[in-house]
Tab-separated table of C-alpha atoms in Angstrom:
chain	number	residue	atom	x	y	z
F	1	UNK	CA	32.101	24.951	-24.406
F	2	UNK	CA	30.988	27.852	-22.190
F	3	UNK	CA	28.470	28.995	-24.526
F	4	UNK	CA	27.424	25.230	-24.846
F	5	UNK	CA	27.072	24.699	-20.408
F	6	UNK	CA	25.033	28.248	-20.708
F	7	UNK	CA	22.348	26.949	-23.301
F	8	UNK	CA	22.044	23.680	-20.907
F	9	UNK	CA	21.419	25.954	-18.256
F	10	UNK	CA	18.669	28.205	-19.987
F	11	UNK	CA	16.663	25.029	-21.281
F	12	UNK	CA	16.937	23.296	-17.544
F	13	UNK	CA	15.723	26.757	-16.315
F	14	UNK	CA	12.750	26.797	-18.796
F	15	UNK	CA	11.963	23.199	-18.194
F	16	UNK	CA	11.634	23.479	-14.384
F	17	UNK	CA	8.152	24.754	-14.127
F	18	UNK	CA	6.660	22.225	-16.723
F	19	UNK	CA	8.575	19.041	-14.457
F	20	UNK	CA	6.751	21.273	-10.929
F	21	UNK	CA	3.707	21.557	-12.455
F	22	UNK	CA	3.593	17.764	-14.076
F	23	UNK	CA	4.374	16.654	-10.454
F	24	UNK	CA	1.347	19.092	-8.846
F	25	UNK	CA	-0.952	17.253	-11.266
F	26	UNK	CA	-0.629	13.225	-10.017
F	27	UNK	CA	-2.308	12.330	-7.209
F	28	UNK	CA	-2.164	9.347	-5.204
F	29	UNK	CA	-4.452	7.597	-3.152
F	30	UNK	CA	-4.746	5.641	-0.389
F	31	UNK	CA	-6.745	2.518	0.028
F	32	UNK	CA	-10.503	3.321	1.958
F	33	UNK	CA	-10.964	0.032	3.057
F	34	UNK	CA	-7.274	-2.250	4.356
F	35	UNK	CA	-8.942	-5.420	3.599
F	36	UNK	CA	-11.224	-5.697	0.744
F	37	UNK	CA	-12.313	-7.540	-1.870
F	38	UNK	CA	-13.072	-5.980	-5.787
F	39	UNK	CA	-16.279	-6.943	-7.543
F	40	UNK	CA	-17.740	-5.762	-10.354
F	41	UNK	CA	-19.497	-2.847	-10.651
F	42	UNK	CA	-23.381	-2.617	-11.308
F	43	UNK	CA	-24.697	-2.410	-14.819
F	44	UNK	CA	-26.161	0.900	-16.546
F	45	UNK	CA	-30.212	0.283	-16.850
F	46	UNK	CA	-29.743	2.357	-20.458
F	47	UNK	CA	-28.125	0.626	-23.134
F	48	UNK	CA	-26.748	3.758	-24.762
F	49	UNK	CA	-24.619	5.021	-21.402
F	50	UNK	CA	-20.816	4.210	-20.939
F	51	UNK	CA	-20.795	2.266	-17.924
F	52	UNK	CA	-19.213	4.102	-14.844
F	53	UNK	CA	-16.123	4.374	-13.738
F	54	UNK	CA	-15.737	3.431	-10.638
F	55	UNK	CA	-14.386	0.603	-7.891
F	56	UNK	CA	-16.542	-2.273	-5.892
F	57	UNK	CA	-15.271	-3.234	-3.215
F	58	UNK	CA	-16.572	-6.093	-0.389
F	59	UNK	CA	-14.785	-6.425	3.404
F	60	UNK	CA	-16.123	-8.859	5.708
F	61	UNK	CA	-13.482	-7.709	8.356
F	62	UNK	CA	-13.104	-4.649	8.011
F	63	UNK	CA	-15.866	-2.221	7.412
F	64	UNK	CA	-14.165	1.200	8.635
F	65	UNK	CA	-14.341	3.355	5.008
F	66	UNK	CA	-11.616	5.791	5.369
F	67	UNK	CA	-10.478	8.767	3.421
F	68	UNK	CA	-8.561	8.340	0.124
F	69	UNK	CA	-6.471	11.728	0.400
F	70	UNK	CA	-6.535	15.086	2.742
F	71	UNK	CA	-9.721	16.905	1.704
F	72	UNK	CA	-13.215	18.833	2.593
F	73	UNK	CA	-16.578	17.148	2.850
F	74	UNK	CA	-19.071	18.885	0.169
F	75	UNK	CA	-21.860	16.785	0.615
F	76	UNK	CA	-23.467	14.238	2.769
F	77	UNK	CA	-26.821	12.567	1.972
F	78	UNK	CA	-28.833	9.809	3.061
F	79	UNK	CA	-30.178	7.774	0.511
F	80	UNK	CA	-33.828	6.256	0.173
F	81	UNK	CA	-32.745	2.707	0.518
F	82	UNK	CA	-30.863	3.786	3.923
F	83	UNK	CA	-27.416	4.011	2.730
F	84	UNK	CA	-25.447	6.979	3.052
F	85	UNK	CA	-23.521	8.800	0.243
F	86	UNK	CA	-20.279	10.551	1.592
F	87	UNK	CA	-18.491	12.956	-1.158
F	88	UNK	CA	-15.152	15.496	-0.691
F	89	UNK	CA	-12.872	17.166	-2.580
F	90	UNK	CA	-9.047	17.447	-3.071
F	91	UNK	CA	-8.401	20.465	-5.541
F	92	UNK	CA	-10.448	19.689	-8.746
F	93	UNK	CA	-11.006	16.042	-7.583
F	94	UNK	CA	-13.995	14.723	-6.351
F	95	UNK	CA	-14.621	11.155	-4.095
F	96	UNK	CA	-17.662	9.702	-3.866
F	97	UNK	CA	-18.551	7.017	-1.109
F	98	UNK	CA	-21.640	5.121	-1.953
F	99	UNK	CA	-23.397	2.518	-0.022
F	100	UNK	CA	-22.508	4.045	4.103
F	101	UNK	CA	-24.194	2.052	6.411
F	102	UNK	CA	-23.186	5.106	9.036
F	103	UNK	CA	-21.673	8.372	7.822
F	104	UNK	CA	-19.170	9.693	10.792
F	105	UNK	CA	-18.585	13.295	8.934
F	106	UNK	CA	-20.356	15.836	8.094
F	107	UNK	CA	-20.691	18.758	5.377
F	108	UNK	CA	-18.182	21.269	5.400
F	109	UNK	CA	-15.947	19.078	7.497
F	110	UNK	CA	-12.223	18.839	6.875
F	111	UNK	CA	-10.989	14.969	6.749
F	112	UNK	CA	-6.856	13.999	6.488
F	113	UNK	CA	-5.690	10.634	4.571
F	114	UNK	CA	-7.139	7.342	6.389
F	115	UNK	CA	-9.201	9.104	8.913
F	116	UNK	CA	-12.690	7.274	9.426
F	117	UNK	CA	-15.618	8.475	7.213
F	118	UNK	CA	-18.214	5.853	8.122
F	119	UNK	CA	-18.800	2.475	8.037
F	120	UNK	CA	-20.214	-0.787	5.425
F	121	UNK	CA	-22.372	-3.763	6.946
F	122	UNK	CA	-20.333	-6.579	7.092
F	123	UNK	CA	-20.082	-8.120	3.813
F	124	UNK	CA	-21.537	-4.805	2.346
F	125	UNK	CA	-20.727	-2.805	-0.886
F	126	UNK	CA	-18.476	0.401	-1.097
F	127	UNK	CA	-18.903	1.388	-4.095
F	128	UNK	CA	-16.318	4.163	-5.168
F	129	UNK	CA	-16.403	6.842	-7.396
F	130	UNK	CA	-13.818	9.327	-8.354
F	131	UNK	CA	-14.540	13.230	-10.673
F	132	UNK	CA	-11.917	15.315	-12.252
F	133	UNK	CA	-14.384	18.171	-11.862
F	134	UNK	CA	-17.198	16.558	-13.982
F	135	UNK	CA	-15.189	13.994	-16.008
F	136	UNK	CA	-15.315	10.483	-14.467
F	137	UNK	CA	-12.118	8.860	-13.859
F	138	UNK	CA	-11.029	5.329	-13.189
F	139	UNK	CA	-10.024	5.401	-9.527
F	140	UNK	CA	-7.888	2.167	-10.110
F	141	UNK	CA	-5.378	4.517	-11.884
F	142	UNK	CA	-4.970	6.437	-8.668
F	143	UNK	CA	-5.721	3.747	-5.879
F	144	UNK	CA	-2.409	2.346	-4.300
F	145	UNK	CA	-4.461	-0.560	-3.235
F	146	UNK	CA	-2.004	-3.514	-3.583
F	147	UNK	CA	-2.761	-5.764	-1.144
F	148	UNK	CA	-6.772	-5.291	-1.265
F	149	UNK	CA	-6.939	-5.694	-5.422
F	150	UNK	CA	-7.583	-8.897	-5.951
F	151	UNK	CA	-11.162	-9.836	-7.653
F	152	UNK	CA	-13.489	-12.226	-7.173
């Protein structure tokens, strides 16, 4: 029996890092807009590409774009159509905010869960993008977005 409670207690020793680590490696997010709408995505102009991974969303009321999880701003760009691009990082992950009307941050700039990164028109597109390091991921996976889900 003793020798029995003393193997337990190796192989619950040896399993504790692999459960820590397992638990390091999930991430959750929060919503970036409270009241949204999903749409679909836009279409890949070449045939051959896997179409992206990545979230639509459309507020009418609310068009404060806020961050998904604490992180650090790595780039902020203005594109030619007007819009601003907002992207951080949270340890290997990367967010990327497409289609600011106004970006409120700036490069190198720290940002905490739900605080304000800029702003869609009203009935505007956020479209949102989300990188394991390079590899795409589908941010619906992560998104706790319950109440804002629902498609068009």
């Amino acid at each position: 029996m003793i020798k029995m409670v003393k193997s337990l207690l190796i192989a619950a020793l040896f399993m504790l890092p692999v459960c820590v680590y397992a638990q390091q490696d999930s991430i959750w997010l929060k919503c970036p807009l409270d009241d949204a709408m999903v749409v679909p995505p836009p279409k890949n102009i070449m045939k051959f590409d896997e179409p992206d991974l990545c979230i639509v969303l459309v507020s009418i009321p609310d068009t404060t774009v806020k961050a998904v999880i604490t992180g650090r701003v790595s780039n902020v760009v203005q594109n030619d159509d007007g819009n601003w691009d907002v992207v951080f990082y949270y340890r290997d992950y990367y967010f990327w905010y497409a289609g600011l009307s106004k970006a409120l941050v700036r490069r190198g700039d720290n940002v905490k869960t739900g605080q304000p990164l800029g702003y869609i028109p009203i009935g505007g597109k956020l479209e949102f993008l989300m990188y394991n390091f390079e590899t795409p991921v589908d941010p619906v996976k992560y998104l706790d977005c319950k109440k804002v889900l629902k498609t068009e």
